[in-house]
Short mmCIF file of C-alpha atoms and ligand atoms in Angstrom, two decimals:
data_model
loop_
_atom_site.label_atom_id
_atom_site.label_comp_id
_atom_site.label_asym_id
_atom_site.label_seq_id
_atom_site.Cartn_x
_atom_site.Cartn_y
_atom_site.Cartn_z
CA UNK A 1 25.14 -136.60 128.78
CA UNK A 2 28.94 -136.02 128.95
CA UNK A 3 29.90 -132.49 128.96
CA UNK A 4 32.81 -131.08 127.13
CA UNK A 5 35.33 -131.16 129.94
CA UNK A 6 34.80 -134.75 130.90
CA UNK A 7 36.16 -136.56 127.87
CA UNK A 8 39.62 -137.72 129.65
CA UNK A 9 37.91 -138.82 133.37
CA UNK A 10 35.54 -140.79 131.01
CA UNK A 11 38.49 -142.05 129.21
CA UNK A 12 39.97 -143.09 132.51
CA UNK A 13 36.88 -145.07 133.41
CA UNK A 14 37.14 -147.07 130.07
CA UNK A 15 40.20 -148.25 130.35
CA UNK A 16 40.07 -149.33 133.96
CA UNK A 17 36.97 -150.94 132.73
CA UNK A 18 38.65 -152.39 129.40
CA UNK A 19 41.53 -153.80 131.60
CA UNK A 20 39.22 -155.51 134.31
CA UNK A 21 40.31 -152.84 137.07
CA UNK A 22 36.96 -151.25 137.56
CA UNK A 23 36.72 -150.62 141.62
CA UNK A 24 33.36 -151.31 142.56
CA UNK A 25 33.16 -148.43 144.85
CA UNK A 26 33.95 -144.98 143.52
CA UNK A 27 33.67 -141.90 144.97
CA UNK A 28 33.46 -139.24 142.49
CA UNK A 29 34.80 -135.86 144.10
CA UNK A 30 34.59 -131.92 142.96
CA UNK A 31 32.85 -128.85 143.48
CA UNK A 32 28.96 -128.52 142.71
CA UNK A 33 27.53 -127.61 140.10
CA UNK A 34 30.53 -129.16 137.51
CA UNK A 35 28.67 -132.09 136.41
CA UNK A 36 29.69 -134.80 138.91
CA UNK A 37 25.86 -136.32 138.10
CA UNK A 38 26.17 -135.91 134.10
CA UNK A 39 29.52 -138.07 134.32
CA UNK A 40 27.83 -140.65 136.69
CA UNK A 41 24.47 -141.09 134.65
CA UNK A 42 27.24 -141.25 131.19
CA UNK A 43 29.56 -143.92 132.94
CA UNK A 44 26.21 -145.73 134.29
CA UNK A 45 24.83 -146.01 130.82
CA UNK A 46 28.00 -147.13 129.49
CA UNK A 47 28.11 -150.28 131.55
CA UNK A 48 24.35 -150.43 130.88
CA UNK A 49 24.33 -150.66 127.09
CA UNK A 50 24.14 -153.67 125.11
CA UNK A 51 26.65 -152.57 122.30
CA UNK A 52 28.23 -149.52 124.00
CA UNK A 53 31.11 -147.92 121.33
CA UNK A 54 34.49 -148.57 120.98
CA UNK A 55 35.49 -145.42 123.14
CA UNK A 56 33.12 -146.80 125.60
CA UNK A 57 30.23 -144.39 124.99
CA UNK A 58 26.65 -145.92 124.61
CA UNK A 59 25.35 -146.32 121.48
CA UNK A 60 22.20 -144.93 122.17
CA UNK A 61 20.00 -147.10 119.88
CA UNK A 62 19.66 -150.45 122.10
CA UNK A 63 16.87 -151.65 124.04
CA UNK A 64 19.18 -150.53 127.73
CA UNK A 65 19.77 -147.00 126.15
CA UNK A 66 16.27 -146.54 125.38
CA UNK A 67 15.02 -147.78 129.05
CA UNK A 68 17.73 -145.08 130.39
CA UNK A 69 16.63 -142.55 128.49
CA UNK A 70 12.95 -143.07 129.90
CA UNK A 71 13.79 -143.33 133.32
CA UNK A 72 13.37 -146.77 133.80
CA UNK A 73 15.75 -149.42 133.78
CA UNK A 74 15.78 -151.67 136.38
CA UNK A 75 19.22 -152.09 137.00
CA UNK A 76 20.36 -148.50 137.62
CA UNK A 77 19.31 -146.99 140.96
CA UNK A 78 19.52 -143.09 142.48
CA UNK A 79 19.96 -142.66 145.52
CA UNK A 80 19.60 -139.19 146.84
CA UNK A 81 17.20 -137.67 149.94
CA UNK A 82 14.02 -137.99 149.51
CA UNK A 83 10.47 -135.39 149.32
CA UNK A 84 11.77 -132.34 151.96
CA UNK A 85 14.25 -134.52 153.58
CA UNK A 86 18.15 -133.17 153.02
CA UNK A 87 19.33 -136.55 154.66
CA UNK A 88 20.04 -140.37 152.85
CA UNK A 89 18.18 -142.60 155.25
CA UNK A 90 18.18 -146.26 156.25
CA UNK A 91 15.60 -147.31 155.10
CA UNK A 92 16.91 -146.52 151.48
CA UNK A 93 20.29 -148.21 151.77
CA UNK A 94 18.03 -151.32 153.06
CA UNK A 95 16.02 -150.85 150.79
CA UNK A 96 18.83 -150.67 148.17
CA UNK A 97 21.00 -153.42 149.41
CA UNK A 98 18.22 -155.67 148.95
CA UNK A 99 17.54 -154.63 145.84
CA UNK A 100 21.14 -155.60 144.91
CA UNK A 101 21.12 -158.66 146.07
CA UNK A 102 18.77 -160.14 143.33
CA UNK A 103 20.76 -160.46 140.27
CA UNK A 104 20.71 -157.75 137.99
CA UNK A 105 17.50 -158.10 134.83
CA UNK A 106 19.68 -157.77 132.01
CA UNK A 107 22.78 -160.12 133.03
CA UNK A 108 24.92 -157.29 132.66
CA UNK A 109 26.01 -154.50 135.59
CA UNK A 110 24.12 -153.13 138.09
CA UNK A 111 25.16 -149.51 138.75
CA UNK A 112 24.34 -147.18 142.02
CA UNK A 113 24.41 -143.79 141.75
CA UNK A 114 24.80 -142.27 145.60
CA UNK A 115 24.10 -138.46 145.09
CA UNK A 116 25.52 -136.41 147.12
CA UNK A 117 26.72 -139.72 149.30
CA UNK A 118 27.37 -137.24 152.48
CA UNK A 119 23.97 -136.76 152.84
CA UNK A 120 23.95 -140.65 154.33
CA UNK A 121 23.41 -140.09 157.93
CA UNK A 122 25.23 -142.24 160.22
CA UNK A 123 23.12 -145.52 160.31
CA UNK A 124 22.63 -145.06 157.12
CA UNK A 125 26.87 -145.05 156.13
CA UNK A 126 27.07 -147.92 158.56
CA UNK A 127 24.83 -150.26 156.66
CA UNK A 128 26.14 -149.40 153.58
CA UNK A 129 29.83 -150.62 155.07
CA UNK A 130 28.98 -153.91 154.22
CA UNK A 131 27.86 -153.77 150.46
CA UNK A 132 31.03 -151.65 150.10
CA UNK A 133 33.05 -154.13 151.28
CA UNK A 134 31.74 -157.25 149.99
CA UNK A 135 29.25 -155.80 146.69
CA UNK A 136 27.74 -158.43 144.98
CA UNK A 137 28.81 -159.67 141.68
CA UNK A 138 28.40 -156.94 138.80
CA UNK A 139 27.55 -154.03 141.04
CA UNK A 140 29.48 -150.77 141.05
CA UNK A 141 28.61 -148.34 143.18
CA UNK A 142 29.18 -143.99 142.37
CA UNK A 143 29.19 -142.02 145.24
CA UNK A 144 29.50 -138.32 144.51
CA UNK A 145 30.07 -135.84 146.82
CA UNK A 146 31.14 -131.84 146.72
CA UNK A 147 32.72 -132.40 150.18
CA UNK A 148 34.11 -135.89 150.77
CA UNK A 149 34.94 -135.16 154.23
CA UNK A 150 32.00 -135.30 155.73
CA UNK A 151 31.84 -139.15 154.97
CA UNK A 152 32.55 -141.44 157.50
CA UNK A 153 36.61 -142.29 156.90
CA UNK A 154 35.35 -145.85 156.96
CA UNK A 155 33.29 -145.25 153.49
CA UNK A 156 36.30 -143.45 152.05
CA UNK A 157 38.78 -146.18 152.66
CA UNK A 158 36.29 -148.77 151.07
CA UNK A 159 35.96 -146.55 147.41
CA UNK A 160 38.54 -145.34 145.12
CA UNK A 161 38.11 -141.73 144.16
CA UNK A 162 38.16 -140.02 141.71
CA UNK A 163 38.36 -136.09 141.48
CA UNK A 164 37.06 -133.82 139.10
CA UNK A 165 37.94 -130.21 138.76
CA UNK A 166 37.12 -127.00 138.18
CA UNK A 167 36.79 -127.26 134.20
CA UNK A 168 39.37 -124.91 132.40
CA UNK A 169 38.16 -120.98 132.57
CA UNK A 170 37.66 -120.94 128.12
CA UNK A 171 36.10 -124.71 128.15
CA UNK A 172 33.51 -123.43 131.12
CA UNK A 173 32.63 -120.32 129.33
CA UNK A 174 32.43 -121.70 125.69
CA UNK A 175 30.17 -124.34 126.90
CA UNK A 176 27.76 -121.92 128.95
CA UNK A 177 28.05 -119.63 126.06
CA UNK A 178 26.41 -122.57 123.65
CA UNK A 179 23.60 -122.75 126.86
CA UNK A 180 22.59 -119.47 126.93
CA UNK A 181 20.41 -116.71 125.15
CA UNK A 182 22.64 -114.09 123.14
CA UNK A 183 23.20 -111.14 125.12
CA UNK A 184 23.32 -112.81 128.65
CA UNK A 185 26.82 -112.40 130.47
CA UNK A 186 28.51 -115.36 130.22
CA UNK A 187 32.13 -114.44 132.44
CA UNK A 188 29.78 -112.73 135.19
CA UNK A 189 27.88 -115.66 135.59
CA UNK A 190 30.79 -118.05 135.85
CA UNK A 191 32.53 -115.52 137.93
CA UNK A 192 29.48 -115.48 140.48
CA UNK A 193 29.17 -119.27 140.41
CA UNK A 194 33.06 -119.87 141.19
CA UNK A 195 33.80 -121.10 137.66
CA UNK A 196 31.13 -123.88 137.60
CA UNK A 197 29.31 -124.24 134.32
CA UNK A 198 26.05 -125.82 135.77
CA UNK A 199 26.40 -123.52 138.95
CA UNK A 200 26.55 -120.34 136.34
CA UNK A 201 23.46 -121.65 134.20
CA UNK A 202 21.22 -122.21 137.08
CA UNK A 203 21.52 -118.38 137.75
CA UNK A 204 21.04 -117.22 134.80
CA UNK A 205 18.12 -119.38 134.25
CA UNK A 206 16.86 -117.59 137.79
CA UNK A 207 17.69 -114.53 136.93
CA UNK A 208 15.14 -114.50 133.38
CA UNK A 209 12.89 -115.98 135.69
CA UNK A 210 13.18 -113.06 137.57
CA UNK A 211 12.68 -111.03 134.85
CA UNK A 212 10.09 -112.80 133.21
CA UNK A 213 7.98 -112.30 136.52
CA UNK A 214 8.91 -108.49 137.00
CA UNK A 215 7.72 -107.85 132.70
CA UNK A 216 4.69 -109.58 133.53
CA UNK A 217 3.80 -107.42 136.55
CA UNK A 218 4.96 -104.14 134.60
CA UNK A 219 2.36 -105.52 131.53
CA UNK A 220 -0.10 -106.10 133.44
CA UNK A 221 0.23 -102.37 135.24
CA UNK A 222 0.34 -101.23 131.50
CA UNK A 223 -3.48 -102.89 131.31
CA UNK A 224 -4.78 -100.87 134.37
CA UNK A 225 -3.85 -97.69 132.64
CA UNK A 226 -0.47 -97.63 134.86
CA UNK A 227 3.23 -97.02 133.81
CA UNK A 228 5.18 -95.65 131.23
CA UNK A 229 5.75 -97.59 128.20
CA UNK A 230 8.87 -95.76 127.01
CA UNK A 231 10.23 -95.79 130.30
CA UNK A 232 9.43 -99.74 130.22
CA UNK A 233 11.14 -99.93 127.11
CA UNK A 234 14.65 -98.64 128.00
CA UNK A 235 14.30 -101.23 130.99
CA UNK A 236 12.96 -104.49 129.05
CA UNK A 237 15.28 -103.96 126.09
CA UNK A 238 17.96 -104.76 128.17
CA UNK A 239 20.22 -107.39 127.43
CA UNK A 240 18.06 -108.68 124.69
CA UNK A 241 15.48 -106.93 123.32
CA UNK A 242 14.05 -110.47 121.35
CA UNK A 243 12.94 -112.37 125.29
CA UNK A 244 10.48 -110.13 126.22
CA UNK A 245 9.33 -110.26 122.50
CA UNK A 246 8.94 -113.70 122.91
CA UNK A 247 7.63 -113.87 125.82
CA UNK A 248 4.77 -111.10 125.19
CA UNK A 249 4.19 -113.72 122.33
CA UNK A 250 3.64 -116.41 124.62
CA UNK A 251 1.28 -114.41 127.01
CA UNK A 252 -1.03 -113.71 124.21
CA UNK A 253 -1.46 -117.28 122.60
CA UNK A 254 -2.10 -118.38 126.23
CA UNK A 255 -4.61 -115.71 127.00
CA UNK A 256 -6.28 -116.91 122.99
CA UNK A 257 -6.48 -120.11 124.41
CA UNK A 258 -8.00 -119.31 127.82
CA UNK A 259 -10.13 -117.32 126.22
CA UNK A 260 -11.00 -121.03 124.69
CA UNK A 261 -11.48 -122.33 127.86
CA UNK A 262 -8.49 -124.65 126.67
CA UNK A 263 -6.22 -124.23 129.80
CA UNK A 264 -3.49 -127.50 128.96
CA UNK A 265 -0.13 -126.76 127.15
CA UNK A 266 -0.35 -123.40 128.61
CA UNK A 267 3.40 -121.61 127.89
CA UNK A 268 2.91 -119.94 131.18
CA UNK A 269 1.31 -122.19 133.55
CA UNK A 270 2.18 -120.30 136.76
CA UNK A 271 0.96 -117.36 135.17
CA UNK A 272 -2.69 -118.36 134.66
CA UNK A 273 -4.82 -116.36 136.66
CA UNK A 274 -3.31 -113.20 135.40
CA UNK A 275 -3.79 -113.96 131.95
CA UNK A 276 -6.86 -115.23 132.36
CA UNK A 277 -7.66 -111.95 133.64
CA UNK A 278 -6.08 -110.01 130.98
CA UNK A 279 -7.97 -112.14 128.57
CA UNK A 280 -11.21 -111.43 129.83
CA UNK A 281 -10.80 -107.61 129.39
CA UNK A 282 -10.41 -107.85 125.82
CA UNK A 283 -11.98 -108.55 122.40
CA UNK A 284 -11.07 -111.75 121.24
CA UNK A 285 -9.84 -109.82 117.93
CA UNK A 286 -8.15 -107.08 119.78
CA UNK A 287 -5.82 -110.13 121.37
CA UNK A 288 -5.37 -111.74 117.78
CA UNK A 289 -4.64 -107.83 116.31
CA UNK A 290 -1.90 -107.48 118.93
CA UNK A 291 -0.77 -110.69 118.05
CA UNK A 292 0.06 -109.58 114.59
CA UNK A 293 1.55 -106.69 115.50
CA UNK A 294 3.83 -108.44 118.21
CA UNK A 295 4.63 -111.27 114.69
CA UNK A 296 5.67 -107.92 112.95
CA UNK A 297 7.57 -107.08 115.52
CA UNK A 298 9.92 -110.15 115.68
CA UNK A 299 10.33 -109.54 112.07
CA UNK A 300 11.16 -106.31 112.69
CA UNK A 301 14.19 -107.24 114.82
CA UNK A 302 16.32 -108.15 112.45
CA UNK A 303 16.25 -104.75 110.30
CA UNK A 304 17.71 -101.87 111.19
CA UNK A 305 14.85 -100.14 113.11
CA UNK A 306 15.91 -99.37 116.53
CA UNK A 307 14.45 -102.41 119.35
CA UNK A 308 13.47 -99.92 121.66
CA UNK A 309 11.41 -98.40 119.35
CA UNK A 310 9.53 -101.41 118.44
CA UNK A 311 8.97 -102.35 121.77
CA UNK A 312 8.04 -98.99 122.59
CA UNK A 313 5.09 -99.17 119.70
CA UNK A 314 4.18 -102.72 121.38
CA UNK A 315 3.96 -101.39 124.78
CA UNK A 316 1.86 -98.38 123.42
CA UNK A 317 -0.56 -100.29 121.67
CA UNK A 318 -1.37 -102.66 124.69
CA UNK A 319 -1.97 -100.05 127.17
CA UNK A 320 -3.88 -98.37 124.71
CA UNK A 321 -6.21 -101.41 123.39
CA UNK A 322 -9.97 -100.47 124.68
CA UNK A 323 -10.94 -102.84 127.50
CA UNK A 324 -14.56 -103.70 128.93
CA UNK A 325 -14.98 -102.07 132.51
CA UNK A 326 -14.87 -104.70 134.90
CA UNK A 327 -17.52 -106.03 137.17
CA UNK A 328 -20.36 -104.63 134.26
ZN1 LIG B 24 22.96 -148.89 123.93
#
């Protein structure tokens, strides 16, 4: 999907393609984490699309949209390393330029997206020299790369580029802003990530992980008697007292349905054995009574009581709930 800032480099793209000046090489240059791969994948379904808009953009309704959208249409190949390899190999661009030598399924373009293209070792850039050179009818090729100069000068000379930027400071921010949960730090996180959007929302999506994984461990000390629930409180209401809400939420349904022996569609798959365990301590109807509370809670967030109150009470009542001794 296009993101905000990448209206007028999409634009560009159009009306090189409108006026029959499409290159059939380009390398797509900027810094990671801006999007180079969301603009690729949008221009790539663009030329894909049986009735793409007037501005260009697919229409998202046709039979080429819909095998893009599942992953599978035949004419569109990624190229990127492969399983724990960091390198492109050559076995892939042979593997590739055959591919591109049969015409393409749907008469229309065949598009190659090369991501990130340094990542080609040398053999591999050499036999991709020739495809550059000489592609075959209705193929463009997107190479994208965060640092250009580590491909061979003879690739670079045989695409056109194309550089992105940085996206402006209040576009970055307004769009991670729309990303995020409310309360999470939206400058400090595109200040860490050096003013890259996708950068900025891959840390903050580590850092609830994080956080997610540290709660878990505190709740679970809660259940062996340990901790201090107020103290917990003033920590986990911090920036938003609603995610660890939800999240407690989520713990208990899973540990209702492993308590089912119905371990699919778990919210917290990693989580398993703990909450298995956690489950196994308690009255079935203890677990649903906690939910309720933990439902009255959520309410409860939008009055006026205070949220470190309520999850105070929350905390309370789980390290208080009666458990069976284990191993009896
Ligand atoms: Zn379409």
């Amino acid at each position: 999907m296009l993101l905000p800032w990448q209206h007028t480099i999409f634009q560009q793209l159009q009306q090189c393609r409108r006026e029959n000046r499409l290159p059939h090489a380009i390398l797509l240059s900027g810094p990671a984490g801006i999007g180079k791969q969301a603009l690729a994948e949008a221009f790539a379904l663009s030329l894909l699309c049986e009735s793409p808009h007037t501005d260009g953009t697919a229409c998202g309704a046709c039979h080429a949209c819909a095998m893009f959208h599942a992953g599978s249409h035949p004419d569109l190949h990624r190229i990127g390393p492969e399983d724990t390899s960091k390198n492109i190999r050559i076995d892939q661009i042979r593997a590739l330029i055959e591919t591109l030598s049969l015409r393409s399924h749907y008469g229309r373009h065949k598009v190659v997206i090369l991501n990130p293209a340094d990542a080609m070792n040398t053999a591999a850039a050499n036999s991709l020299l020739k495809t550059l050179e000489e592609p075959p009818p209705d193929t463009i090729l997107l190479l994208l790369s965060a640092r250009p100069s580590r491909l061979p000068a003879t690739i670079r000379s045989r695409c056109q580029t194309l550089h992105m930027a940085t996206p402006h400071p209040e576009e970055a921010a307004s769009w991670l802003k729309s990303q995020l949960e409310a309360g999470q730090e939206t400058e400090t996180l595109l200040a860490l990530a050096g003013g890259a959007p996708l950068t900025a929302l891959q840390l903050a999506e580590d850092e609830r992980l994080a956080s997610r994984k540290q709660m878990l461990s505190d709740w679970l000390q809660l259940a062996n008697g340990e901790g201090d629930p107020v103290r917990l409180a003033s920590n986990w209401v911090k920036p938003d007292a609603a995610l660890p809400i939800t999240w407690i939420y989520g713990w208990l349904t899973d540990m209702i349905r492993l308590r089912a022996s119905q371990t699919t569609r778990l919210n917290n798959p990693d989580a398993k054995a703990t909450l298995q365990k956690l489950a196994e301590e308690l009255d079935l109807q203890r677990i649903y009574g906690m939910l309720d509370r933990v439902q009255d809670a959520m309410r409860l967030l939008d009055s006026q009581v205070n949220p470190q109150m309520i999850l105070e009470g929350i905390l309370l009542y789980w390290r208080n709930l009666p458990r069976t001794a284990k191993n009896n």
